[in-house]
Short mmCIF file of C-alpha atoms in Angstrom, two decimals:
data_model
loop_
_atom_site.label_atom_id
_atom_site.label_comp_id
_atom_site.label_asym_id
_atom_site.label_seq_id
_atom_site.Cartn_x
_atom_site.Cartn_y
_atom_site.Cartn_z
CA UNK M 969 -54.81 -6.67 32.03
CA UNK M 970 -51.63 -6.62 29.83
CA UNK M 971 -51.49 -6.15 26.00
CA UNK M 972 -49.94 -9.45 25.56
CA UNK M 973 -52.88 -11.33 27.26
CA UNK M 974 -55.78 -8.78 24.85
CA UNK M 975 -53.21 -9.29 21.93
CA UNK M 976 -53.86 -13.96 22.09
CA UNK M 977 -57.24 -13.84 21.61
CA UNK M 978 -58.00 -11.27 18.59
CA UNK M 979 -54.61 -13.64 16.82
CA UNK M 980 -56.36 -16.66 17.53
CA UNK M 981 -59.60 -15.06 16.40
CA UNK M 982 -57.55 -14.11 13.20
CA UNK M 983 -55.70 -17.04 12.75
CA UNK M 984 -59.79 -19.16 12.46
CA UNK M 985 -61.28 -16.17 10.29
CA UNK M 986 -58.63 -17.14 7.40
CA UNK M 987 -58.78 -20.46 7.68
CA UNK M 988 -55.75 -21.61 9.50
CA UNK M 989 -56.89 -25.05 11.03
CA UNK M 990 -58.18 -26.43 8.20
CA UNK M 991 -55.24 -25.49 6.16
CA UNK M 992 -53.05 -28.28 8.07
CA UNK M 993 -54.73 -31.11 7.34
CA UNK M 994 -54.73 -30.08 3.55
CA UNK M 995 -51.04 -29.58 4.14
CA UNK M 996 -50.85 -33.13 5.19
CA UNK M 997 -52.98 -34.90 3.05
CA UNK M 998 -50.98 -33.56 0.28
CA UNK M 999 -47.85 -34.61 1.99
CA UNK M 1000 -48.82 -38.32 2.49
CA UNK M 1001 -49.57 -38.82 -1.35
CA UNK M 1002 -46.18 -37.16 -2.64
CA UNK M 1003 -45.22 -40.14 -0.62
CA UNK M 1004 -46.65 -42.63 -1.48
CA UNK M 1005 -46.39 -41.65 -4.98
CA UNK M 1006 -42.66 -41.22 -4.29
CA UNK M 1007 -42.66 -45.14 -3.01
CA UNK M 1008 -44.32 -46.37 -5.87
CA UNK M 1009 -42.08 -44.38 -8.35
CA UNK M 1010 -39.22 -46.52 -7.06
CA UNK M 1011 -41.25 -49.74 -6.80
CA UNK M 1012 -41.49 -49.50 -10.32
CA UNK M 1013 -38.31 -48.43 -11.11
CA UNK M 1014 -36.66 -51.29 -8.63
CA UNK M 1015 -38.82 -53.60 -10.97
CA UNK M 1016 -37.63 -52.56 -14.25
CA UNK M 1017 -33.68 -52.49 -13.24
CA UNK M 1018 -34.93 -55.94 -12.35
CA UNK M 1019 -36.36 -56.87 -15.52
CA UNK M 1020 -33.39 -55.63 -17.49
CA UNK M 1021 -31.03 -57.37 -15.42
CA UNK M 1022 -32.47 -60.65 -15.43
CA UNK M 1023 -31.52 -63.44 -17.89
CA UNK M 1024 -34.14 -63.36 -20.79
CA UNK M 1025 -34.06 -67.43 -21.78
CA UNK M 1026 -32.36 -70.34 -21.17
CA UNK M 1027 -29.96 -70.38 -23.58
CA UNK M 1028 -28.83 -66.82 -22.39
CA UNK M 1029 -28.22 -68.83 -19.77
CA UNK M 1030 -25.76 -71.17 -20.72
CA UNK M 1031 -24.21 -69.33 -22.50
CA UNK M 1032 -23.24 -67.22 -19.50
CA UNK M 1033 -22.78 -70.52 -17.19
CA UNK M 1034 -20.10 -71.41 -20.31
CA UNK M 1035 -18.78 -68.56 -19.78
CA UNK M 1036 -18.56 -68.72 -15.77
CA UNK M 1037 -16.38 -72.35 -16.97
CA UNK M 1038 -14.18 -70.56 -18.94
CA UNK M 1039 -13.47 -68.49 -15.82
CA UNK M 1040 -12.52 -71.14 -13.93
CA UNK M 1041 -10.51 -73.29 -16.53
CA UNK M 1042 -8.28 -70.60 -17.06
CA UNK M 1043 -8.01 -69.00 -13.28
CA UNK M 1044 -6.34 -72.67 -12.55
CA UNK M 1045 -3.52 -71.68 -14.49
CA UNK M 1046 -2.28 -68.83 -12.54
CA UNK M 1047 -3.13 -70.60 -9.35
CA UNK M 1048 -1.42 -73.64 -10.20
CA UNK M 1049 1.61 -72.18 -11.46
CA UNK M 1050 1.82 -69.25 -8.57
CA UNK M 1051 2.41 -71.66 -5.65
CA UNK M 1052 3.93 -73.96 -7.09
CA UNK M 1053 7.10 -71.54 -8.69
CA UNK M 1054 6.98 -70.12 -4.72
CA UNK M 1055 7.26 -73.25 -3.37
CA UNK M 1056 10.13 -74.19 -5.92
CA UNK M 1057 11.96 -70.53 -5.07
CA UNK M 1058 11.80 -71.55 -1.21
CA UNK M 1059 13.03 -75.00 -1.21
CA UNK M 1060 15.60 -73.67 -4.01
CA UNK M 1061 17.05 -71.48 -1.46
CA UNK M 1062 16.90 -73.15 1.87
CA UNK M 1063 19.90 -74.51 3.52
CA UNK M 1064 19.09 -78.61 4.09
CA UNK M 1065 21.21 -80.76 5.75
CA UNK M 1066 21.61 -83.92 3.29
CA UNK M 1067 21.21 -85.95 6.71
CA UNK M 1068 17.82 -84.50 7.64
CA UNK M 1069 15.04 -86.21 6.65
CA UNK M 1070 11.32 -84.76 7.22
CA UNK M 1071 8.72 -87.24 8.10
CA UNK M 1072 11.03 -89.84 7.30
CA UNK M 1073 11.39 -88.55 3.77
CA UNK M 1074 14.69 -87.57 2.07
CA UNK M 1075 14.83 -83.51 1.91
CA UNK M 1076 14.40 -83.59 -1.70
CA UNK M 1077 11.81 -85.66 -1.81
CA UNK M 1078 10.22 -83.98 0.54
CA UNK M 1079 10.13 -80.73 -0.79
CA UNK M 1080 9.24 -82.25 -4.21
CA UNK M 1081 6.08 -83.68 -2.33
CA UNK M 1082 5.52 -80.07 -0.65
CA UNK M 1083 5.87 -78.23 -4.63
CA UNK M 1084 3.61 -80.58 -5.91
CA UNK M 1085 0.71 -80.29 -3.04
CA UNK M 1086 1.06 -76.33 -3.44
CA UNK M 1087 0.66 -76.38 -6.93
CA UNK M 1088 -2.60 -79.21 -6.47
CA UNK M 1089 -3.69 -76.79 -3.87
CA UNK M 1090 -3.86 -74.10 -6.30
CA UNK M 1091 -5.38 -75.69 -9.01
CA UNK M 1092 -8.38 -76.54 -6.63
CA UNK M 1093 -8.94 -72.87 -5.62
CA UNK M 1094 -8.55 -71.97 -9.49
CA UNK M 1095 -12.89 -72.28 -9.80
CA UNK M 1096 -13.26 -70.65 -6.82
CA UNK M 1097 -10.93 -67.66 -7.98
CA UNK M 1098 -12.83 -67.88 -11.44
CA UNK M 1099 -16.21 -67.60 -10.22
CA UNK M 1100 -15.42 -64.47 -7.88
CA UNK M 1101 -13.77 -63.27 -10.81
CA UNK M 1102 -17.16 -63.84 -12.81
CA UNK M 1103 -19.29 -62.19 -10.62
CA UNK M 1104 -17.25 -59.11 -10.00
CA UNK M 1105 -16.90 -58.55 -13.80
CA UNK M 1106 -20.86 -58.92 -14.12
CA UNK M 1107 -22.10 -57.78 -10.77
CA UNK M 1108 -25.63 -56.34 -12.25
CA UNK M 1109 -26.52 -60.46 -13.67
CA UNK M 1110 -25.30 -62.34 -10.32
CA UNK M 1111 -29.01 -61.93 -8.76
CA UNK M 1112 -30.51 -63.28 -12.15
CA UNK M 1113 -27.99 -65.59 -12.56
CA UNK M 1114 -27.48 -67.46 -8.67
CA UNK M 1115 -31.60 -67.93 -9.49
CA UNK M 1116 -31.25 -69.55 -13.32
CA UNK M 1117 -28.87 -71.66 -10.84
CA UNK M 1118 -31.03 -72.36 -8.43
CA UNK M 1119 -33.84 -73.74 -10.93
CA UNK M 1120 -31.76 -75.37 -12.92
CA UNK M 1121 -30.40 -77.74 -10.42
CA UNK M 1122 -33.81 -78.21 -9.49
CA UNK M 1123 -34.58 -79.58 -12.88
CA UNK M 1124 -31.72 -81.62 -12.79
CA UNK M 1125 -32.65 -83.07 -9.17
CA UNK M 1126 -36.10 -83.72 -10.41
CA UNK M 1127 -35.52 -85.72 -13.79
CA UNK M 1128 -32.20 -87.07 -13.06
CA UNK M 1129 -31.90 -91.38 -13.13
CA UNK M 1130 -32.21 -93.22 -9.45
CA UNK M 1131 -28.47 -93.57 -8.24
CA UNK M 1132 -29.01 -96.42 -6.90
CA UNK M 1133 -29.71 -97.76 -10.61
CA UNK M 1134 -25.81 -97.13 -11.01
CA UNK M 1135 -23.90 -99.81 -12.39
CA UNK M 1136 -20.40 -100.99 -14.22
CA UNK M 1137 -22.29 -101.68 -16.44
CA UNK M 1138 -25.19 -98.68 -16.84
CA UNK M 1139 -23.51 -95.86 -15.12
CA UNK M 1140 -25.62 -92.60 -14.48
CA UNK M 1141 -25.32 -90.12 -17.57
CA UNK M 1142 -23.81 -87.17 -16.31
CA UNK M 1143 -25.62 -87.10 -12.54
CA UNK M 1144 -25.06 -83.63 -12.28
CA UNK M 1145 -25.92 -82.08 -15.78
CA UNK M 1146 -22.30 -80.81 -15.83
CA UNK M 1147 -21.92 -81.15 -19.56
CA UNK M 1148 -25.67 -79.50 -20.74
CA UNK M 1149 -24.53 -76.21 -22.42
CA UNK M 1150 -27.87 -75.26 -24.39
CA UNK M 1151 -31.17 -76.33 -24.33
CA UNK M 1152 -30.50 -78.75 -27.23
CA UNK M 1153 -28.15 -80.54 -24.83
CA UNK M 1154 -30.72 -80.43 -21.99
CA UNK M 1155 -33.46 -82.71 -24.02
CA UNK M 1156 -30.73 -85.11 -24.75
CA UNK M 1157 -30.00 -85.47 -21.45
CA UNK M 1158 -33.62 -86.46 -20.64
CA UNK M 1159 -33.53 -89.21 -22.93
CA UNK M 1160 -30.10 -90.16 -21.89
CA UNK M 1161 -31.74 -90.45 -18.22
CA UNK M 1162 -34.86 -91.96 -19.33
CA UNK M 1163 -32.94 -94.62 -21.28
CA UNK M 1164 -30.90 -95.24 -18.28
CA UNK M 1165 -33.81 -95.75 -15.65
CA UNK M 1166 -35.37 -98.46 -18.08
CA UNK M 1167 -32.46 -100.57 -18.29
CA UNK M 1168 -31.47 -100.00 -14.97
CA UNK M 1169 -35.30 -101.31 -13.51
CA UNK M 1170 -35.35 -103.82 -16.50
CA UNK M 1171 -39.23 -103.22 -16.88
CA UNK M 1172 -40.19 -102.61 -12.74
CA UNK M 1173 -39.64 -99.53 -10.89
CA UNK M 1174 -37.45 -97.98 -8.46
CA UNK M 1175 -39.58 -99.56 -5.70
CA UNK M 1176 -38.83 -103.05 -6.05
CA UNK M 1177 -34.83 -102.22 -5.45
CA UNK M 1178 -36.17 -101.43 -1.50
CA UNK M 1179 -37.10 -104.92 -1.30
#
């Protein structure tokens, strides 16, 4: 018989005497609740960012969604004006044979047409170039802020006047709560609606216009 095969079983004789085996599962035990102490940790911590980023009332609100406007309003200015000057540069420097006409147009015209689409063009991807602006500048309230959103066109969905109560006459107060800029404004609204559903019905309801 070799040493190596008398020398396995006094070490695993040794290795039970202290203890060994039961060590392990101690080992893991232990393991497992660093864990899931570890995952609850940042749970909570994933819950409080949340809590300070989100938008404490509804006037925070829109006062931020004022502020999104703003964004827009004024990113139309450089997009308007940007294609518009390029378009202006191009045409100013192109060769045009006083003969040619495009689409039946004379060339100046033409181009005149082509400046003034560019520049419309612009001005219509001014909000759009606002609002990215918006969010990059306050990236940590987007999430709180696409929700306020969210709810708040519910509200408007769910209390807005029957559009098929619009008339000459009693047109729908702002359909799409465009104009609403505090909370104030928001109640007036309400009434504005309300006011306009009971002329527009004229004492009935919103059933009898399906018949």
């Amino acid at each position: 018989m070799s040493l190596y095969a008398l020398r396995s079983p006094l070490k695993n004789t040794f290795l039970r005497s202290i203890g060994f085996n039961k060590a392990a599962p101690t080992v893991s035990r232990y393991t497992t609740k660093t864990t899931e102490a570890t995952a609850e940790e940042g749970q909570q911590q994933q819950q409080q960012q949340s809590a300070t980023n989100d938008i404490a009332s509804w006037n925070d609100y829109f006062k931020l969604r004022k502020k999104r406007r703003v964004y827009e309003l004024v990113s139309c200015v450089p997009s308007t004006i940007a294609p518009a000057m390029g378009s202006i540069s191009y045409f100013a420097q192109l060769e045009i044979d006083p003969f040619t006409t495009f689409f039946g147009m004379d060339p100046v015209m033409a181009s005149a047409l082509a400046t003034v689409g560019a520049g419309f063009g612009g001005f219509m991807f001014g909000p759009v170039l606002g609002n990215l602006m918006f969010k990059a500048l306050n990236s940590k309230i987007t999430p709180a802020m696409e929700r306020r959103d969210k709810d708040f066109y519910e509200h408007i969905k769910a209390n807005r006047a029957d559009a098929r109560l619009n008339s000459i006459r009693n047109p729908v107060p702002d359909y799409y709560g465009e104009k609403i800029q505090s909370v104030a404004d928001y109640r007036a609204w309400l009434r504005k609606q309300r006011e306009h559903y009971r002329k527009g019905v004229f004492g009935g309801n919103t059933d009898d216009l399906d018949n």
